[in-house]
PDB file of N, CA and C in Angstrom:
ATOM      1  N   MET T  73     -91.908  17.389  40.778  1.00  0.00           N
ATOM      2  CA  MET T  73     -90.654  17.209  41.795  1.00  0.00           C
ATOM      3  C   MET T  73     -89.730  17.044  41.651  1.00  0.00           C
ATOM      4  N   ILE T  74     -88.748  18.014  41.938  1.00  0.00           N
ATOM      5  CA  ILE T  74     -87.681  17.694  42.322  1.00  0.00           C
ATOM      6  C   ILE T  74     -86.973  16.949  43.397  1.00  0.00           C
ATOM      7  N   ASN T  75     -85.666  16.095  42.983  1.00  0.00           N
ATOM      8  CA  ASN T  75     -85.244  15.316  43.976  1.00  0.00           C
ATOM      9  C   ASN T  75     -83.866  16.181  44.392  1.00  0.00           C
ATOM     10  N   GLU T  76     -83.441  16.558  45.624  1.00  0.00           N
ATOM     11  CA  GLU T  76     -81.878  17.468  45.822  1.00  0.00           C
ATOM     12  C   GLU T  76     -80.983  16.133  46.190  1.00  0.00           C
ATOM     13  N   ILE T  77     -80.578  16.368  45.778  1.00  0.00           N
ATOM     14  CA  ILE T  77     -79.095  15.443  45.846  1.00  0.00           C
ATOM     15  C   ILE T  77     -77.970  16.390  46.235  1.00  0.00           C
ATOM     16  N   LYS T  78     -77.062  15.589  47.194  1.00  0.00           N
ATOM     17  CA  LYS T  78     -76.116  16.383  48.245  1.00  0.00           C
ATOM     18  C   LYS T  78     -74.883  15.692  47.666  1.00  0.00           C
ATOM     19  N   ILE T  79     -74.403  17.024  47.708  1.00  0.00           N
ATOM     20  CA  ILE T  79     -72.241  16.162  47.059  1.00  0.00           C
ATOM     21  C   ILE T  79     -71.716  17.180  48.279  1.00  0.00           C
ATOM     22  N   THR T  80     -70.372  16.253  48.697  1.00  0.00           N
ATOM     23  CA  THR T  80     -69.808  17.251  49.933  1.00  0.00           C
ATOM     24  C   THR T  80     -68.494  17.594  48.930  1.00  0.00           C
ATOM     25  N   THR T  81     -68.268  17.852  47.828  1.00  0.00           N
ATOM     26  CA  THR T  81     -67.213  18.697  46.915  1.00  0.00           C
ATOM     27  C   THR T  81     -67.637  19.621  46.248  1.00  0.00           C
ATOM     28  N   ASP T  82     -66.462  20.563  45.472  1.00  0.00           N
ATOM     29  CA  ASP T  82     -67.494  21.841  45.016  1.00  0.00           C
ATOM     30  C   ASP T  82     -67.951  21.217  43.800  1.00  0.00           C
ATOM     31  N   PHE T  83     -67.630  20.276  42.887  1.00  0.00           N
ATOM     32  CA  PHE T  83     -68.684  19.919  41.635  1.00  0.00           C
ATOM     33  C   PHE T  83     -68.126  18.249  41.780  1.00  0.00           C
ATOM     34  N   ILE T  84     -69.613  17.799  40.976  1.00  0.00           N
ATOM     35  CA  ILE T  84     -69.280  16.103  40.541  1.00  0.00           C
ATOM     36  C   ILE T  84     -69.343  16.266  38.392  1.00  0.00           C
ATOM     37  N   LYS T  85     -69.315  15.731  38.176  1.00  0.00           N
ATOM     38  CA  LYS T  85     -69.153  14.645  37.315  1.00  0.00           C
ATOM     39  C   LYS T  85     -70.366  13.935  36.790  1.00  0.00           C
ATOM     40  N   LEU T  86     -70.957  14.522  36.086  1.00  0.00           N
ATOM     41  CA  LEU T  86     -72.201  13.573  35.512  1.00  0.00           C
ATOM     42  C   LEU T  86     -72.285  12.231  35.703  1.00  0.00           C
ATOM     43  N   ASP T  87     -71.392  11.625  34.869  1.00  0.00           N
ATOM     44  CA  ASP T  87     -71.726   9.943  35.872  1.00  0.00           C
ATOM     45  C   ASP T  87     -72.029   9.339  36.694  1.00  0.00           C
ATOM     46  N   SER T  88     -71.381  10.871  37.775  1.00  0.00           N
ATOM     47  CA  SER T  88     -70.525   9.538  39.191  1.00  0.00           C
ATOM     48  C   SER T  88     -71.926  10.460  39.596  1.00  0.00           C
ATOM     49  N   PHE T  89     -72.794  12.217  39.365  1.00  0.00           N
ATOM     50  CA  PHE T  89     -74.306  12.226  39.918  1.00  0.00           C
ATOM     51  C   PHE T  89     -75.106  11.099  39.433  1.00  0.00           C
ATOM     52  N   LEU T  90     -75.173  10.659  38.452  1.00  0.00           N
ATOM     53  CA  LEU T  90     -76.423   9.637  38.460  1.00  0.00           C
ATOM     54  C   LEU T  90     -76.325   8.629  38.928  1.00  0.00           C
ATOM     55  N   LYS T  91     -75.073   7.909  39.024  1.00  0.00           N
ATOM     56  CA  LYS T  91     -75.194   7.215  40.307  1.00  0.00           C
ATOM     57  C   LYS T  91     -75.305   7.649  41.111  1.00  0.00           C
ATOM     58  N   LEU T  92     -75.118   8.809  42.446  1.00  0.00           N
ATOM     59  CA  LEU T  92     -75.147   8.925  43.443  1.00  0.00           C
ATOM     60  C   LEU T  92     -76.738   9.370  43.785  1.00  0.00           C
ATOM     61  N   ALA T  93     -77.129   9.878  42.652  1.00  0.00           N
ATOM     62  CA  ALA T  93     -78.782  10.259  42.841  1.00  0.00           C
ATOM     63  C   ALA T  93     -79.376   8.544  42.722  1.00  0.00           C
ATOM     64  N   SER T  94     -79.008   7.531  42.169  1.00  0.00           N
ATOM     65  CA  SER T  94     -79.752   6.098  41.719  1.00  0.00           C
ATOM     66  C   SER T  94     -80.610   6.113  40.606  1.00  0.00           C
ATOM     67  N   ALA T  95     -80.466   6.935  40.173  1.00  0.00           N
ATOM     68  CA  ALA T  95     -80.887   7.536  38.513  1.00  0.00           C
ATOM     69  C   ALA T  95     -80.080   5.518  37.888  1.00  0.00           C
ATOM     70  N   VAL T  96     -78.765   5.764  37.754  1.00  0.00           N
ATOM     71  CA  VAL T  96     -78.569   4.409  36.585  1.00  0.00           C
ATOM     72  C   VAL T  96     -77.667   3.796  37.940  1.00  0.00           C
ATOM     73  N   SER T  97     -77.099   2.405  37.597  1.00  0.00           N
ATOM     74  CA  SER T  97     -76.486   1.282  38.959  1.00  0.00           C
ATOM     75  C   SER T  97     -75.666   1.269  38.755  1.00  0.00           C
ATOM     76  N   THR T  98     -74.884   1.625  37.014  1.00  0.00           N
ATOM     77  CA  THR T  98     -73.636   1.530  37.283  1.00  0.00           C
ATOM     78  C   THR T  98     -72.979   2.475  36.243  1.00  0.00           C
ATOM     79  N   GLY T  99     -71.403   2.588  36.645  1.00  0.00           N
ATOM     80  CA  GLY T  99     -71.294   3.581  35.375  1.00  0.00           C
ATOM     81  C   GLY T  99     -71.419   3.688  33.898  1.00  0.00           C
ATOM     82  N   GLY T 100     -71.076   2.147  33.543  1.00  0.00           N
ATOM     83  CA  GLY T 100     -71.536   1.811  32.205  1.00  0.00           C
ATOM     84  C   GLY T 100     -72.534   2.367  31.998  1.00  0.00           C
ATOM     85  N   HIS T 101     -73.549   1.555  32.754  1.00  0.00           N
ATOM     86  CA  HIS T 101     -75.316   2.216  32.081  1.00  0.00           C
ATOM     87  C   HIS T 101     -75.174   4.139  31.998  1.00  0.00           C
ATOM     88  N   ALA T 102     -74.689   4.929  32.717  1.00  0.00           N
ATOM     89  CA  ALA T 102     -74.392   5.959  33.129  1.00  0.00           C
ATOM     90  C   ALA T 102     -73.880   6.763  32.081  1.00  0.00           C
ATOM     91  N   LYS T 103     -72.665   6.144  31.361  1.00  0.00           N
ATOM     92  CA  LYS T 103     -72.221   6.703  30.183  1.00  0.00           C
ATOM     93  C   LYS T 103     -72.918   6.021  28.515  1.00  0.00           C
ATOM     94  N   MET T 104     -73.629   5.249  29.085  1.00  0.00           N
ATOM     95  CA  MET T 104     -74.795   4.289  27.614  1.00  0.00           C
ATOM     96  C   MET T 104     -75.345   5.900  27.627  1.00  0.00           C
ATOM     97  N   VAL T 105     -76.567   6.106  28.838  1.00  0.00           N
ATOM     98  CA  VAL T 105     -77.805   7.179  28.857  1.00  0.00           C
ATOM     99  C   VAL T 105     -76.799   8.387  28.369  1.00  0.00           C
ATOM    100  N   ILE T 106     -76.225   9.069  28.849  1.00  0.00           N
ATOM    101  CA  ILE T 106     -75.016  10.139  28.638  1.00  0.00           C
ATOM    102  C   ILE T 106     -75.121  10.204  27.147  1.00  0.00           C
ATOM    103  N   THR T 107     -74.285   9.283  26.700  1.00  0.00           N
ATOM    104  CA  THR T 107     -74.075   9.430  25.451  1.00  0.00           C
ATOM    105  C   THR T 107     -74.994   9.032  24.271  1.00  0.00           C
ATOM    106  N   GLY T 108     -76.077   8.587  24.865  1.00  0.00           N
ATOM    107  CA  GLY T 108     -77.549   8.633  23.857  1.00  0.00           C
ATOM    108  C   GLY T 108     -78.038   9.387  23.881  1.00  0.00           C
ATOM    109  N   GLY T 109     -77.890  10.770  24.537  1.00  0.00           N
ATOM    110  CA  GLY T 109     -79.041  11.768  24.425  1.00  0.00           C
ATOM    111  C   GLY T 109     -79.605  11.763  25.366  1.00  0.00           C
ATOM    112  N   GLU T 110     -79.888  11.522  26.481  1.00  0.00           N
ATOM    113  CA  GLU T 110     -81.463  11.058  27.329  1.00  0.00           C
ATOM    114  C   GLU T 110     -80.850  11.713  28.467  1.00  0.00           C
ATOM    115  N   VAL T 111     -80.084  12.333  29.129  1.00  0.00           N
ATOM    116  CA  VAL T 111     -79.622  13.392  29.774  1.00  0.00           C
ATOM    117  C   VAL T 111     -79.311  14.561  29.451  1.00  0.00           C
ATOM    118  N   LYS T 112     -80.591  15.706  30.517  1.00  0.00           N
ATOM    119  CA  LYS T 112     -80.562  17.051  30.490  1.00  0.00           C
ATOM    120  C   LYS T 112     -79.389  17.606  31.602  1.00  0.00           C
ATOM    121  N   VAL T 113     -78.584  18.289  31.105  1.00  0.00           N
ATOM    122  CA  VAL T 113     -78.214  19.663  32.187  1.00  0.00           C
ATOM    123  C   VAL T 113     -78.861  21.055  32.207  1.00  0.00           C
ATOM    124  N   ASN T 114     -78.983  21.413  32.822  1.00  0.00           N
ATOM    125  CA  ASN T 114     -79.922  22.782  33.026  1.00  0.00           C
ATOM    126  C   ASN T 114     -80.577  22.894  31.659  1.00  0.00           C
ATOM    127  N   GLY T 115     -81.295  22.386  31.286  1.00  0.00           N
ATOM    128  CA  GLY T 115     -82.081  22.423  29.653  1.00  0.00           C
ATOM    129  C   GLY T 115     -81.892  22.112  28.340  1.00  0.00           C
ATOM    130  N   GLN T 116     -80.316  21.442  28.578  1.00  0.00           N
ATOM    131  CA  GLN T 116     -79.508  21.162  27.328  1.00  0.00           C
ATOM    132  C   GLN T 116     -79.202  19.592  27.607  1.00  0.00           C
ATOM    133  N   VAL T 117     -79.691  19.041  26.048  1.00  0.00           N
ATOM    134  CA  VAL T 117     -79.029  17.755  26.105  1.00  0.00           C
ATOM    135  C   VAL T 117     -77.013  17.400  26.121  1.00  0.00           C
ATOM    136  N   CYS T 118     -76.914  17.455  27.556  1.00  0.00           N
ATOM    137  CA  CYS T 118     -75.518  16.929  27.960  1.00  0.00           C
ATOM    138  C   CYS T 118     -74.648  15.573  27.318  1.00  0.00           C
ATOM    139  N   LEU T 119     -74.243  15.639  26.464  1.00  0.00           N
ATOM    140  CA  LEU T 119     -73.589  14.111  26.132  1.00  0.00           C
ATOM    141  C   LEU T 119     -72.049  13.800  26.365  1.00  0.00           C
ATOM    142  N   MET T 120     -71.554  15.304  27.459  1.00  0.00           N
ATOM    143  CA  MET T 120     -69.988  15.012  28.100  1.00  0.00           C
ATOM    144  C   MET T 120     -70.663  13.845  29.487  1.00  0.00           C
ATOM    145  N   ARG T 121     -69.802  13.008  29.636  1.00  0.00           N
ATOM    146  CA  ARG T 121     -69.804  12.377  31.065  1.00  0.00           C
ATOM    147  C   ARG T 121     -69.628  13.026  31.782  1.00  0.00           C
ATOM    148  N   GLY T 122     -68.322  13.751  31.457  1.00  0.00           N
ATOM    149  CA  GLY T 122     -67.317  13.887  32.573  1.00  0.00           C
ATOM    150  C   GLY T 122     -67.784  15.302  32.935  1.00  0.00           C
ATOM    151  N   LYS T 123     -68.489  15.741  32.461  1.00  0.00           N
ATOM    152  CA  LYS T 123     -69.271  17.166  32.545  1.00  0.00           C
ATOM    153  C   LYS T 123     -69.743  17.363  34.388  1.00  0.00           C
ATOM    154  N   LYS T 124     -68.750  18.939  33.880  1.00  0.00           N
ATOM    155  CA  LYS T 124     -68.468  18.934  35.944  1.00  0.00           C
ATOM    156  C   LYS T 124     -70.051  19.952  36.550  1.00  0.00           C
ATOM    157  N   LEU T 125     -70.678  19.196  37.382  1.00  0.00           N
ATOM    158  CA  LEU T 125     -72.111  20.062  38.064  1.00  0.00           C
ATOM    159  C   LEU T 125     -71.513  20.790  39.744  1.00  0.00           C
ATOM    160  N   TYR T 126     -71.822  22.183  39.433  1.00  0.00           N
ATOM    161  CA  TYR T 126     -71.853  22.279  40.323  1.00  0.00           C
ATOM    162  C   TYR T 126     -73.286  22.932  41.198  1.00  0.00           C
ATOM    163  N   LYS T 127     -73.354  23.877  42.396  1.00  0.00           N
ATOM    164  CA  LYS T 127     -74.672  23.547  42.893  1.00  0.00           C
ATOM    165  C   LYS T 127     -75.805  24.456  42.716  1.00  0.00           C
ATOM    166  N   ASP T 128     -76.741  23.741  42.507  1.00  0.00           N
ATOM    167  CA  ASP T 128     -77.477  24.398  41.555  1.00  0.00           C
ATOM    168  C   ASP T 128     -78.386  23.726  40.334  1.00  0.00           C
ATOM    169  N   ASP T 129     -77.389  22.649  39.850  1.00  0.00           N
ATOM    170  CA  ASP T 129     -77.204  22.584  38.558  1.00  0.00           C
ATOM    171  C   ASP T 129     -78.301  22.104  38.703  1.00  0.00           C
ATOM    172  N   LEU T 130     -79.028  21.565  37.345  1.00  0.00           N
ATOM    173  CA  LEU T 130     -80.263  20.480  37.711  1.00  0.00           C
ATOM    174  C   LEU T 130     -80.240  19.390  36.355  1.00  0.00           C
ATOM    175  N   VAL T 131     -80.301  18.523  36.409  1.00  0.00           N
ATOM    176  CA  VAL T 131     -80.586  17.376  35.625  1.00  0.00           C
ATOM    177  C   VAL T 131     -81.174  16.743  35.140  1.00  0.00           C
ATOM    178  N   GLU T 132     -81.862  16.528  34.253  1.00  0.00           N
ATOM    179  CA  GLU T 132     -82.966  15.976  33.765  1.00  0.00           C
ATOM    180  C   GLU T 132     -82.802  14.259  33.511  1.00  0.00           C
ATOM    181  N   PHE T 133     -83.681  13.069  34.084  1.00  0.00           N
ATOM    182  CA  PHE T 133     -83.329  11.716  33.337  1.00  0.00           C
ATOM    183  C   PHE T 133     -84.808  11.441  33.670  1.00  0.00           C
ATOM    184  N   GLU T 134     -85.015  10.597  32.190  1.00  0.00           N
ATOM    185  CA  GLU T 134     -86.605   9.745  32.628  1.00  0.00           C
ATOM    186  C   GLU T 134     -87.795  10.353  33.287  1.00  0.00           C
ATOM    187  N   GLY T 135     -87.770  11.699  33.006  1.00  0.00           N
ATOM    188  CA  GLY T 135     -88.592  12.280  33.708  1.00  0.00           C
ATOM    189  C   GLY T 135     -88.490  12.798  34.858  1.00  0.00           C
ATOM    190  N   LEU T 136     -87.741  12.447  35.607  1.00  0.00           N
ATOM    191  CA  LEU T 136     -87.548  12.763  36.622  1.00  0.00           C
ATOM    192  C   LEU T 136     -86.269  14.146  36.963  1.00  0.00           C
ATOM    193  N   GLN T 137     -86.165  14.966  37.737  1.00  0.00           N
ATOM    194  CA  GLN T 137     -85.405  16.143  37.939  1.00  0.00           C
ATOM    195  C   GLN T 137     -84.200  15.747  38.927  1.00  0.00           C
ATOM    196  N   TYR T 138     -83.165  16.380  39.266  1.00  0.00           N
ATOM    197  CA  TYR T 138     -82.343  16.391  40.187  1.00  0.00           C
ATOM    198  C   TYR T 138     -81.430  17.076  40.090  1.00  0.00           C
ATOM    199  N   LYS T 139     -81.733  17.828  41.340  1.00  0.00           N
ATOM    200  CA  LYS T 139     -80.585  18.940  41.564  1.00  0.00           C
ATOM    201  C   LYS T 139     -79.396  18.614  42.630  1.00  0.00           C
ATOM    202  N   VAL T 140     -78.601  19.701  42.239  1.00  0.00           N
ATOM    203  CA  VAL T 140     -77.130  19.534  42.573  1.00  0.00           C
ATOM    204  C   VAL T 140     -77.017  20.721  43.961  1.00  0.00           C
ATOM    205  N   THR T 141     -77.134  19.971  45.546  1.00  0.00           N
ATOM    206  CA  THR T 141     -76.772  21.035  46.676  1.00  0.00           C
ATOM    207  C   THR T 141     -75.957  20.467  47.039  1.00  0.00           C
ATOM    208  N   VAL T 142     -75.056  21.827  47.980  1.00  0.00           N
ATOM    209  CA  VAL T 142     -74.236  21.537  48.910  1.00  0.00           C
ATOM    210  C   VAL T 142     -74.582  21.285  50.344  1.00  0.00           C
TER     211      VAL T 142
END
């Protein structure tokens, strides 16, 4: 199952997206899991917490999938 997370801007940064999706509780936790290689964006491990996500990008974390929608 893919959780669709709606954004109201053209893009959202990966760390902010994880918080918006309630996948993490704080920005510090987001930074740790991203730099620790635990997050995938569109099937690739992403180590950049400032990675810009756009409509239809797919984020995977802890076995869950999140899709950016507008």
